[in-house]
XYZ file of C-alpha atoms in Angstrom:
758
model
C 17.382 -55.792 -16.491
C 19.640 -55.362 -13.455
C 21.209 -51.952 -13.239
C 24.935 -51.970 -12.494
C 26.183 -50.143 -9.419
C 28.118 -47.732 -11.687
C 24.832 -46.955 -13.579
C 22.958 -46.516 -10.344
C 25.576 -44.137 -9.043
C 25.511 -42.061 -12.201
C 21.713 -41.780 -12.029
C 21.886 -40.736 -8.404
C 24.439 -38.078 -9.143
C 22.408 -36.886 -12.034
C 19.282 -36.645 -9.868
C 21.141 -34.770 -7.184
C 22.769 -32.372 -9.742
C 19.411 -31.503 -11.283
C 17.613 -30.970 -7.946
C 20.479 -28.707 -6.804
C 20.456 -26.815 -9.962
C 16.657 -26.232 -9.655
C 17.092 -25.004 -6.117
C 20.002 -22.724 -7.181
C 18.300 -21.258 -10.253
C 15.017 -20.674 -8.386
C 16.836 -18.842 -5.683
C 18.918 -16.645 -8.086
C 15.916 -14.334 -8.412
C 16.811 -12.593 -5.185
C 14.694 -11.632 -2.092
C 11.178 -12.622 -1.949
C 8.373 -10.064 -1.834
C 5.636 -11.382 0.434
C 2.133 -11.973 -0.347
C 0.472 -10.031 2.260
C -2.744 -8.380 3.612
C -3.469 -4.773 4.657
C -3.517 -4.442 8.324
C -4.050 -0.644 8.527
C -4.360 2.470 6.390
C -4.390 6.178 6.904
C -7.155 7.232 6.418
C -8.782 4.214 7.772
C -11.326 2.431 5.531
C -14.782 4.015 6.341
C -13.248 7.124 7.921
C -14.755 10.547 7.470
C -12.122 13.348 7.037
C -12.830 16.954 7.591
C -10.103 17.841 5.220
C -8.222 16.500 2.292
C -5.284 14.128 3.229
C -1.818 14.977 2.014
C -1.016 11.274 1.595
C -2.596 7.791 1.892
C -0.478 5.270 3.808
C -0.862 1.630 3.501
C 0.584 -0.626 6.251
C 0.824 -4.336 5.281
C 1.307 -7.441 7.483
C 4.543 -8.414 5.867
C 7.162 -6.568 3.895
C 6.437 -5.796 0.205
C 8.618 -4.351 -2.511
C 7.207 -0.839 -2.961
C 7.904 -1.017 -6.670
C 5.228 -3.766 -6.946
C 2.519 -1.875 -5.021
C 0.281 0.327 -7.174
C -2.804 2.298 -6.444
C -5.708 4.073 -8.252
C -7.794 6.784 -6.430
C -11.436 7.328 -7.676
C -14.271 9.503 -6.401
C -17.684 8.010 -6.050
C -18.740 9.599 -9.421
C -15.993 7.625 -11.220
C -13.346 10.439 -11.547
C -9.818 9.105 -11.428
C -7.472 11.164 -9.239
C -3.793 10.917 -9.859
C -1.628 9.740 -6.891
C 2.115 9.585 -6.702
C 4.166 6.931 -4.818
C 6.337 8.546 -2.148
C 10.007 7.403 -2.197
C 11.030 5.465 0.837
C 13.349 2.741 1.935
C 15.212 0.757 -0.642
C 14.193 -2.845 -0.501
C 11.044 -4.329 1.183
C 9.061 -2.388 3.613
C 5.651 -2.799 5.525
C 4.604 0.795 4.891
C 3.894 2.222 1.406
C 2.548 5.867 0.909
C 1.093 7.823 -1.920
C 0.971 11.562 -2.269
C -2.555 12.883 -2.865
C -3.645 16.234 -4.402
C -6.186 18.324 -2.627
C -9.541 16.472 -2.865
C -12.879 18.203 -3.118
C -15.654 16.835 -0.701
C -16.637 13.426 -1.857
C -16.391 9.705 -1.117
C -13.280 8.134 -2.478
C -11.866 4.593 -3.003
C -8.138 3.817 -3.233
C -7.860 0.452 -5.115
C -4.446 -0.987 -4.348
C -2.688 -4.040 -5.560
C 0.520 -5.736 -4.325
C 2.179 -8.178 -6.795
C 4.603 -10.700 -5.329
C 7.663 -11.539 -7.242
C 6.190 -14.850 -8.251
C 3.464 -12.854 -10.092
C 0.806 -13.390 -7.489
C -1.667 -10.429 -7.316
C -3.302 -9.294 -3.928
C -6.012 -6.617 -4.224
C -7.868 -4.311 -1.827
C -9.685 -1.062 -1.528
C -9.702 1.702 1.154
C -12.901 3.766 1.229
C -13.010 7.099 2.903
C -14.974 10.423 2.727
C -13.688 14.032 2.604
C -16.193 16.341 4.196
C -18.848 13.558 3.949
C -19.714 10.213 5.380
C -18.901 6.951 3.439
C -22.404 5.758 4.290
C -23.648 2.865 2.203
C -20.898 3.067 -0.345
C -19.321 -0.375 -0.643
C -16.823 0.161 -3.551
C -15.862 2.891 -6.005
C -12.785 1.090 -7.442
C -12.513 0.409 -11.072
C -11.285 -3.074 -10.284
C -8.586 -5.024 -12.158
C -8.022 -4.077 -15.762
C -9.123 -6.615 -18.550
C -5.587 -7.484 -19.155
C -4.944 -8.160 -15.495
C -8.044 -10.345 -15.369
C -6.919 -12.321 -18.454
C -3.417 -12.799 -16.980
C -4.905 -13.988 -13.676
C -7.143 -16.512 -15.603
C -4.199 -17.803 -17.579
C -2.207 -18.134 -14.420
C -4.978 -20.278 -12.843
C -5.262 -22.442 -15.946
C -1.510 -23.052 -16.028
C -1.471 -23.768 -12.288
C -4.152 -26.467 -12.763
C -2.197 -27.909 -15.676
C 0.955 -27.820 -13.540
C -0.698 -29.911 -10.774
C -2.011 -32.445 -13.258
C 1.378 -32.813 -14.844
C 3.007 -33.246 -11.404
C 0.360 -35.970 -10.637
C 1.076 -37.900 -13.883
C 4.846 -37.764 -13.395
C 4.319 -39.229 -9.913
C 2.042 -41.832 -11.397
C 4.675 -42.820 -13.914
C 7.342 -42.973 -11.292
C 5.346 -45.289 -9.055
C 3.844 -47.749 -11.728
C 6.650 -47.327 -14.261
C 8.039 -50.777 -13.403
C 4.780 -52.643 -13.256
C 4.427 -54.790 -16.427
C 2.226 -53.513 -19.164
C 1.096 -50.451 -17.297
C 4.792 -49.591 -16.743
C 5.695 -50.191 -20.412
C 2.953 -47.846 -21.658
C 3.717 -45.231 -19.115
C 7.425 -45.154 -19.743
C 6.894 -44.564 -23.467
C 5.124 -41.360 -22.492
C 7.763 -39.926 -20.298
C 9.445 -37.770 -22.861
C 6.119 -36.198 -23.927
C 5.034 -35.730 -20.409
C 8.251 -33.967 -19.420
C 8.038 -31.730 -22.409
C 4.459 -30.820 -21.507
C 5.745 -29.951 -18.002
C 8.453 -27.748 -19.496
C 5.902 -25.849 -21.595
C 3.564 -25.395 -18.639
C 6.521 -24.180 -16.478
C 7.750 -21.727 -19.120
C 4.120 -20.533 -19.400
C 3.934 -19.899 -15.669
C 7.163 -17.960 -15.748
C 5.858 -15.967 -18.741
C 2.566 -15.091 -16.939
C 4.550 -14.022 -13.776
C 6.636 -11.729 -16.048
C 3.583 -10.301 -17.793
C 1.795 -9.637 -14.496
C 4.735 -7.762 -13.094
C 5.205 -5.724 -16.314
C 1.419 -4.925 -16.359
C 1.690 -3.723 -12.764
C 4.550 -1.451 -13.573
C 7.350 -3.385 -11.882
C 9.904 -2.538 -14.592
C 13.211 -4.344 -14.453
C 12.210 -6.215 -11.376
C 9.899 -8.277 -13.591
C 12.682 -9.808 -15.544
C 14.652 -10.821 -12.463
C 11.782 -11.865 -10.191
C 11.659 -15.214 -8.575
C 8.520 -16.263 -10.444
C 10.047 -15.452 -13.792
C 13.565 -16.842 -13.332
C 12.387 -19.828 -11.136
C 9.841 -21.248 -13.417
C 11.976 -20.545 -16.476
C 14.748 -22.544 -14.840
C 12.419 -25.350 -14.028
C 11.152 -25.281 -17.639
C 14.616 -25.564 -19.006
C 15.541 -28.457 -16.788
C 12.347 -30.343 -17.613
C 13.106 -29.706 -21.275
C 16.534 -31.207 -20.950
C 15.090 -34.238 -19.173
C 12.440 -34.645 -21.992
C 15.221 -34.791 -24.628
C 17.293 -37.191 -22.584
C 14.188 -39.527 -21.940
C 13.136 -39.381 -25.633
C 16.580 -40.471 -26.762
C 16.429 -43.430 -24.436
C 13.173 -44.631 -25.777
C 14.119 -44.120 -29.538
C 15.651 -46.608 -31.918
C 15.804 -50.402 -32.104
C 17.689 -50.787 -28.764
C 15.451 -48.505 -26.756
C 15.497 -48.885 -23.138
C 13.714 -46.857 -20.571
C 13.157 -46.633 -16.892
C 10.819 -44.361 -14.794
C 13.859 -42.604 -13.297
C 13.389 -39.491 -15.573
C 9.860 -39.154 -14.319
C 11.019 -39.290 -10.708
C 13.839 -36.766 -11.399
C 11.327 -34.563 -13.261
C 8.897 -34.787 -10.408
C 11.492 -33.733 -7.848
C 12.677 -30.790 -10.027
C 9.070 -29.688 -10.686
C 7.874 -29.978 -6.999
C 10.991 -28.421 -5.431
C 11.756 -25.765 -8.104
C 7.995 -24.902 -8.441
C 7.622 -24.500 -4.702
C 10.614 -22.210 -4.511
C 9.365 -20.133 -7.454
C 5.904 -19.886 -5.882
C 4.526 -18.511 -2.684
C 6.638 -20.344 -0.022
C 9.687 -18.088 0.071
C 7.403 -15.058 0.667
C 6.325 -16.347 4.258
C 7.597 -15.094 7.432
C 9.203 -18.481 8.138
C 10.136 -19.561 4.582
C 12.058 -22.809 5.538
C 8.937 -24.138 7.260
C 6.776 -23.007 4.490
C 8.942 -24.481 1.776
C 9.228 -27.753 3.579
C 5.486 -28.277 4.138
C 4.778 -26.902 0.708
C 6.952 -29.556 -0.998
C 5.609 -32.288 1.281
C 1.974 -31.359 0.691
C 2.224 -30.956 -3.100
C 4.445 -33.998 -3.630
C 2.139 -36.166 -1.521
C -1.028 -34.936 -3.263
C 0.677 -35.742 -6.614
C 1.732 -39.142 -5.332
C -1.759 -39.995 -4.117
C -3.555 -38.857 -7.307
C -1.060 -39.588 -10.041
C -0.769 -43.515 -9.877
C -4.533 -43.926 -9.976
C -4.767 -41.498 -12.951
C -2.001 -43.418 -14.867
C -3.687 -46.716 -14.271
C -6.995 -45.452 -15.470
C -5.319 -43.909 -18.645
C -3.388 -47.089 -19.341
C -6.590 -49.160 -19.058
C -8.000 -47.237 -22.071
C -5.105 -48.054 -24.390
C -5.113 -50.945 -27.016
C -2.189 -52.606 -25.205
C -4.337 -53.106 -22.047
C -7.473 -53.998 -23.865
C -5.622 -56.648 -25.766
C -4.846 -58.671 -22.552
C -7.143 -61.445 -21.534
C -8.936 -61.279 -18.164
C -6.380 -63.309 -16.296
C -3.455 -61.267 -17.595
C -5.313 -58.055 -16.749
C -5.737 -59.206 -13.219
C -2.107 -60.043 -12.834
C -1.007 -56.810 -14.348
C -3.404 -54.816 -12.174
C -2.294 -56.409 -8.996
C 1.266 -55.714 -9.886
C 0.472 -52.073 -10.238
C -1.523 -52.025 -6.977
C 1.349 -53.550 -5.032
C 3.252 -50.414 -5.824
C 0.414 -47.968 -5.506
C -1.141 -48.952 -2.209
C 1.845 -48.111 0.105
C 2.473 -44.883 -1.641
C -1.257 -43.867 -1.438
C -1.273 -44.749 2.361
C 1.707 -42.636 3.238
C 0.573 -39.798 0.821
C -2.767 -39.683 2.496
C -1.070 -39.319 5.991
C 1.238 -36.529 4.677
C -1.448 -34.697 2.851
C -3.670 -34.788 5.955
C -0.988 -33.656 8.328
C 0.430 -30.856 6.199
C -2.935 -29.736 4.997
C -4.129 -29.242 8.550
C -0.927 -27.284 9.371
C -1.271 -25.061 6.301
C -4.936 -24.299 7.102
C -4.079 -23.466 10.691
C -1.221 -21.136 9.758
C -3.500 -19.324 7.231
C -6.689 -19.335 9.346
C -6.658 -15.609 10.179
C -6.630 -14.814 6.414
C -9.460 -17.202 5.565
C -12.895 -15.784 5.018
C -15.721 -15.557 2.484
C -15.115 -17.372 -0.771
C -11.793 -18.714 0.414
C -13.448 -20.575 3.335
C -16.269 -21.856 1.019
C -13.691 -23.398 -1.458
C -11.696 -24.771 1.431
C -14.769 -26.455 2.764
C -15.775 -27.816 -0.468
C -12.292 -29.207 -0.991
C -12.259 -30.870 2.393
C -15.615 -32.430 1.770
C -14.499 -33.809 -1.569
C -11.488 -35.442 0.033
C -13.136 -36.663 3.195
C -16.487 -37.685 1.759
C -15.289 -39.046 -1.598
C -11.597 -39.647 -2.056
C -10.807 -41.092 1.436
C -13.741 -43.521 1.795
C -13.357 -44.816 -1.780
C -9.589 -45.185 -1.224
C -10.136 -47.228 1.972
C -12.755 -49.355 0.139
C -10.421 -49.933 -2.763
C -7.647 -50.857 -0.448
C -9.839 -53.579 1.217
C -11.333 -55.000 -1.989
C -8.213 -54.799 -4.306
C -7.499 -58.569 -4.149
C -10.756 -59.282 -5.881
C -10.336 -56.862 -8.842
C -10.389 -58.394 -12.280
C -10.284 -55.023 -13.895
C -10.199 -51.329 -12.848
C -13.537 -50.742 -11.166
C -15.828 -47.778 -12.003
C -15.469 -46.473 -8.396
C -11.864 -45.900 -9.066
C -12.828 -43.372 -11.642
C -14.959 -41.630 -8.929
C -11.999 -41.582 -6.538
C -9.665 -40.252 -9.307
C -12.220 -37.536 -10.245
C -12.552 -36.483 -6.625
C -8.792 -36.188 -6.382
C -8.582 -34.139 -9.494
C -11.322 -31.792 -8.241
C -9.309 -31.379 -5.063
C -6.294 -30.565 -7.094
C -8.269 -27.882 -8.979
C -9.631 -26.390 -5.853
C -6.139 -26.436 -4.426
C -4.950 -24.408 -7.463
C -7.796 -21.974 -6.865
C -6.824 -21.578 -3.191
C -3.198 -21.046 -4.077
C -4.246 -18.426 -6.420
C -6.247 -16.540 -3.787
C -3.458 -17.230 -1.292
C -5.327 -16.721 2.058
C -2.007 -16.220 3.733
C 0.535 -17.820 6.120
C 0.613 -16.479 9.556
C -0.937 -13.101 8.506
C -1.670 -10.269 10.842
C 0.351 -7.847 12.795
C 2.191 -10.464 14.797
C 5.340 -10.097 12.583
C 5.409 -6.273 12.956
C 7.710 -4.454 15.247
C 5.803 -3.914 18.563
C 6.259 -0.161 18.302
C 4.734 -0.183 14.815
C 1.978 -2.360 15.956
C 1.230 -0.070 18.866
C 0.920 2.874 16.338
C -1.425 0.799 14.188
C -3.532 -0.137 17.212
C -3.870 3.566 18.300
C -2.245 2.898 21.594
C 1.194 4.531 21.073
C 1.641 7.965 22.594
C 5.316 8.563 21.889
C 5.818 10.679 18.797
C 9.560 9.814 18.811
C 8.552 6.432 17.417
C 7.887 8.222 14.095
C 11.276 9.875 13.576
C 12.925 6.900 11.931
C 10.170 6.127 9.414
C 11.153 6.702 5.780
C 7.360 6.877 4.681
C 4.267 7.176 6.783
C 5.535 9.706 9.256
C 2.571 11.912 8.617
C 0.224 8.996 9.651
C 2.401 8.075 12.615
C 2.516 11.516 14.041
C -1.351 11.820 13.508
C -1.845 8.471 15.409
C 0.527 9.069 18.343
C -0.450 12.714 18.909
C -4.042 11.828 18.786
C -3.474 9.364 21.543
C -1.670 12.054 23.516
C -4.649 14.450 22.837
C -7.137 11.786 24.111
C -5.142 10.762 27.191
C -3.457 14.070 28.289
C -5.350 16.910 26.515
C -4.676 19.345 23.680
C -1.920 21.286 25.299
C 0.166 18.178 25.884
C -0.352 17.132 22.252
C 0.738 20.537 20.983
C 3.758 20.587 23.300
C 4.780 17.135 22.020
C 4.509 18.386 18.421
C 6.675 21.364 19.301
C 9.202 19.105 20.936
C 9.271 16.912 17.794
C 9.769 20.055 15.708
C 13.175 20.627 17.353
C 14.489 17.155 16.570
C 12.831 15.985 13.420
C 13.235 17.871 10.087
C 9.874 16.529 8.803
C 7.991 18.142 11.611
C 10.082 21.356 11.380
C 9.048 21.603 7.661
C 5.422 20.555 8.202
C 4.787 21.856 11.709
C 1.678 23.781 10.716
C 0.066 20.681 9.192
C 1.070 18.446 12.111
C -0.623 20.663 14.724
C -3.440 21.287 12.244
C -4.129 17.528 12.475
C -4.252 17.769 16.244
C -6.885 20.475 15.849
C -8.954 18.253 13.563
C -8.897 15.467 16.050
C -9.694 17.771 18.902
C -12.874 18.838 17.080
C -14.033 15.178 17.378
C -12.804 14.757 20.965
C -13.774 18.072 22.623
C -17.299 19.357 22.460
C -16.955 22.797 24.038
C -15.194 25.277 21.663
C -14.079 27.489 24.550
C -12.412 24.549 26.268
C -10.711 23.424 22.998
C -9.466 26.920 22.268
C -8.335 27.755 25.787
C -4.815 26.581 25.112
C -1.550 28.040 23.960
C -2.005 26.991 20.360
C -0.079 29.749 18.730
C 2.790 27.441 17.783
C 3.414 26.709 14.137
C 1.373 29.621 12.964
C -1.631 28.515 15.068
C -2.244 25.302 13.040
C -4.052 23.716 15.979
C -6.726 26.556 15.962
C -7.115 26.383 12.267
C -7.569 22.634 12.273
C -10.013 22.688 15.034
C -12.287 25.339 13.322
C -11.947 23.733 9.994
C -13.236 20.496 11.289
C -15.934 22.003 13.462
C -17.236 23.998 10.443
C -17.438 20.803 8.350
C -20.081 19.654 10.862
C -22.490 22.340 9.812
C -25.045 21.600 7.037
C -24.973 23.791 3.928
C -28.515 24.966 4.638
C -27.564 26.252 8.137
C -24.178 27.618 7.294
C -25.123 31.139 6.426
C -27.090 31.574 9.611
C -24.289 30.080 11.817
C -21.334 32.125 10.384
C -21.921 35.443 12.240
C -21.833 33.754 15.642
C -19.477 30.882 14.807
C -16.510 32.359 16.712
C -18.466 33.970 19.617
C -17.105 31.259 21.927
C -13.579 32.389 21.095
C -14.273 36.058 21.445
C -13.412 36.626 25.033
C -11.519 38.878 24.927
C -12.719 40.135 21.656
C -9.956 40.801 18.937
C -7.581 38.533 20.853
C -5.177 36.247 19.127
C -7.539 33.321 19.954
C -10.367 35.219 18.426
C -8.371 35.942 15.281
C -7.262 32.254 15.041
C -10.897 31.134 15.103
C -11.808 33.454 12.396
C -8.661 32.609 10.373
C -9.444 28.928 10.731
C -13.128 29.782 9.594
C -11.551 31.099 6.294
C -9.758 27.791 5.833
C -12.819 25.802 6.383
C -14.986 27.935 4.076
C -12.539 27.340 1.325
C -12.810 23.597 1.762
C -16.590 23.907 1.750
C -16.442 25.552 -1.679
C -13.778 23.297 -3.030
C -11.092 25.989 -3.015
C -12.887 28.666 -4.963
C -11.593 31.776 -3.362
C -14.261 34.003 -4.972
C -16.978 31.844 -3.442
C -15.373 31.853 0.024
C -14.767 35.585 0.342
C -18.510 36.611 0.094
C -19.149 34.112 2.924
C -16.512 35.951 5.027
C -18.364 39.165 4.233
C -21.302 37.782 6.079
C -19.421 38.467 9.305
C -20.013 42.223 8.602
C -17.533 43.811 11.029
C -14.417 44.491 8.988
C -11.930 43.110 11.492
C -13.810 39.936 11.505
C -14.022 39.931 7.669
C -10.365 40.487 7.240
C -9.442 37.786 9.800
C -11.643 35.220 7.928
C -10.263 36.355 4.586
C -6.640 35.774 5.683
C -7.489 32.056 6.247
C -9.076 31.871 2.923
C -6.073 33.529 1.168
C -3.772 31.116 3.050
C -5.868 28.097 2.056
C -5.887 29.374 -1.561
C -2.047 28.919 -1.575
C -2.117 25.476 0.151
C -4.783 24.295 -2.322
C -2.805 25.394 -5.372
C 0.293 23.587 -4.068
C -1.859 20.453 -3.893
C -3.283 20.724 -7.316
C -6.667 22.361 -6.507
C -7.201 25.986 -7.120
C -9.734 28.723 -7.983
C -11.080 28.275 -11.567
C -9.655 30.506 -14.293
C -6.313 31.244 -12.492
C -3.887 32.808 -15.080
C -0.579 31.062 -15.316
C 1.516 34.090 -16.276
C 0.617 36.591 -13.644
C 1.676 35.585 -10.126
C -0.025 38.664 -8.634
C -3.400 37.017 -9.127
C -5.796 36.856 -7.243
C -4.685 39.899 -5.261
C -5.088 42.082 -8.317
C -8.675 40.869 -8.558
C -9.965 40.971 -5.024
C -11.787 43.872 -3.498
C -9.283 46.795 -2.730
C -9.930 46.658 0.940
C -8.669 42.983 1.106
C -5.697 43.326 -1.291
C -3.281 43.917 1.512
C -4.410 40.803 3.298
C -4.128 38.889 0.049
C -0.473 40.005 -0.428
C 0.314 38.893 3.151
C -0.079 35.320 1.884
C 0.648 35.505 -1.858
C 4.466 35.311 -1.697
C 4.223 31.612 -0.614
C 2.419 31.027 -3.910
C 4.980 33.159 -5.831
C 8.071 31.431 -4.339
C 6.499 27.950 -4.895
C 5.697 28.784 -8.556
C 9.175 30.171 -9.117
C 10.771 27.075 -7.686
C 12.398 29.023 -4.787
C 13.728 31.897 -6.860
C 13.747 34.607 -4.123
C 15.138 37.400 -6.283
C 12.460 36.687 -8.796
C 9.793 36.736 -6.051
C 10.961 40.195 -4.933
C 10.582 41.472 -8.526
C 6.945 40.483 -8.338
C 6.595 42.462 -5.133
C 8.242 45.456 -6.824
C 5.619 45.334 -9.578
C 2.964 46.688 -7.228
C 2.708 49.867 -5.208
C 1.884 51.342 -1.887
C 0.504 49.089 0.914
C 0.404 46.090 -1.335
C 4.237 46.296 -1.871
C 4.734 46.704 1.805
C 2.577 43.620 2.556
C 4.385 41.631 -0.231
C 7.738 42.335 1.466
C 6.482 41.534 4.908
C 5.090 38.302 3.526
C 8.455 37.526 1.948
C 9.936 38.085 5.457
C 7.588 35.454 6.881
C 8.478 32.918 4.131
C 12.144 33.604 4.375
C 12.203 33.285 8.162
C 10.818 29.800 7.749
C 13.228 28.912 4.894
C 16.142 30.012 6.950
C 14.846 28.167 9.982
C 14.867 31.433 11.991
C 18.629 31.866 11.565
C 19.303 35.652 11.729
C 22.177 35.557 9.173
C 20.160 33.546 6.753
C 17.211 35.886 7.111
C 19.243 38.956 6.570
C 21.080 37.595 3.548
C 17.924 36.584 1.860
C 15.870 39.726 2.663
C 18.862 41.760 1.208
C 17.950 40.159 -2.293
C 15.054 42.655 -2.493
C 15.178 46.356 -3.233
C 17.222 48.331 -0.764
C 14.443 50.758 0.065
C 12.001 47.955 1.089
C 14.241 45.179 2.582
C 13.489 46.426 6.081
C 9.860 45.423 5.582
C 11.102 41.938 4.886
C 13.037 42.009 8.246
C 9.825 43.212 9.980
C 7.879 40.255 8.613
C 10.586 37.846 9.696
C 10.569 39.219 13.255
C 6.865 38.838 13.505
C 7.124 35.273 12.166
C 9.819 34.363 14.714
C 7.347 35.204 17.496
C 4.358 33.500 15.971
C 6.385 30.457 15.031
C 7.787 29.892 18.502
C 5.373 31.858 20.760
C 8.537 33.312 22.420
C 10.817 36.282 21.821
C 14.308 34.789 21.718
C 14.550 34.221 17.930
C 13.083 37.696 17.220
C 15.586 39.242 19.736
C 18.567 37.600 17.866
C 17.319 38.825 14.534
C 16.736 42.465 15.695
C 20.157 42.423 17.264
C 21.891 41.262 14.152
C 20.291 43.725 11.587
C 21.958 46.958 10.498
C 21.306 49.835 12.873
C 18.736 51.717 11.020
C 16.481 48.668 10.773
C 16.688 47.759 14.466
C 13.910 50.029 15.617
C 11.341 48.801 13.071
C 12.296 45.180 13.722
C 11.692 45.652 17.508
C 8.297 47.275 16.884
C 7.235 44.305 14.793
C 8.487 41.933 17.463
C 6.705 43.730 20.241
C 3.486 43.889 18.337
C 3.561 40.173 17.738
C 4.393 39.504 21.363
C 1.499 41.664 22.465
C -0.896 39.702 20.197
C 0.327 36.388 21.495
C 0.112 37.552 25.110
C -3.507 38.723 24.647
C -4.382 35.097 24.175
């Protein structure tokens, strides 16, 4: 039958409309979240930390939607530790961070997964040790859940079925006008399109289920994989209905056009709903993905269709001469398509492999090699042989079945590789150069960290560590103090930032006297505390008791100096970490120092660490929840004042910032404990008010009138210790009421003398 020009035009417009609809619906799902790889983490995999991290930061090669990145933290003994995602930028980002509670000494593994919006899952694990080496531990992760594994298996099965359907559609489109083979194939178009619709809807459903299982929430329902494959499934279903109507009834007429349209919709729509839009260069990735998949289907499908038709009664009913004629009619259509398809598959396959080469390793490489061997050693030689000998065929030769089997195996292996997704231009090449420099450990400019929504702790750790290594500890401390003045994050976390510098200095500087011979008093001497904490972690448990009495001798020149105190205070922090934050195990170790000034200095660090540990979810066993005076009411009487000098940070935190309520707890104790509590409130209020005199006075006035001046005294001391200078304390003492001025100035001068002593 000769088709009229009007009919041809209608078909062309119909094809164009369906293809454009597939494109549009697949793109309606919104921006693509990349399939990615982990290029860096803080802590790094295999790293030994002297202390528990506040957060774990993952940096990916390409941007991901943070809603689709989940993590589970486990210790080596299998205990699951709860982590919380930190809020960051809206939209895609390369940096995702998780808040971590205080971790006891052990080896830990953070099992992370990133789910692309087409439902593709990428997994990994970061191993690190707190106070211990990772050693021979290779994994502590629990792995994917049974449901996740089942969904991944279903996704692979549906992807294989999808490729086979595409191949069969291509086969019908190519041989659909070739005599008996075409007649048989055309009668199957409706069922084949319906099968394609079911598989497409299944792939969309699996993508939805994977995203829901990963906790993606509403994103799962609007993701590209869910919406894109649903759209393709609906279009193929409509085509199936139309094709079935054309082949039904006494005046049935059919053409292979619906198969061609279905192939275009499936290849283009399926590519857009899959990985390609996740790439750094999506236009190129989509183009080559469509060409590669379409060519593979066009090479495999016609041969499969001919082999299947050869098993039907209609074919077997032909005599030998008619079979030969029918076979040659099919081959005349198949051979040019196979030749061009082979060329396209080869060219695009080489490009895709080259672009993904940096992500290819292990099992991925093995499957890729097997696939290449099957194609090059089986399919290509047999294809060439069949091309040369086709004129002598009287029936489909058995070697054609071997070629078809090789092509199907290649399709299956391709489906496996797509599931693993080794990547497309992976690595740090797509990252901002400044971010890449931070990841490489070469950046020495902390101002790079200011604009980061998440991961600033890791960024400051990296850049300041580089400054430490290249310019020394004083330069690193000065850089942190400079950042404190311009970045609210550093202002709020200054002690921890310089604490990290101290941790790193313990690894880079061997001589304790050299490491402590700096002005490290800024940010409540966090540098000294971090250095001592890390150095203490290097001592074995068996040798600890013998080493404690002389541990700070290198910092005791002059004795009882601020540096000497900071060494002992840091020792208290470190001892708390050694005993997993059990205060009543740490304090007896401080007692081993014998001289009471040494004991008190060590205990002050233990008391501060007790507060910090509680704020991070780890605290002394048996802590009562209704008595905020604990543990100060249970420690030895000679250390209760030192305990109260730290306890208000705990009280304010537990009361959610209720300062009047905190003062009431101070008023519930007597004598020196009450004085210490008010002075401790002054220290905390000074930090809360950012050293602003009016803010300090207004908040200290919330306490009892007869004790508020002690709060001012504590604030004046803190102003000196926080800045290592007198200006902020001078401003405070000048602003207070006249009868408080003298006491304020005494506290200021005592703090200045301590700092000046070194």
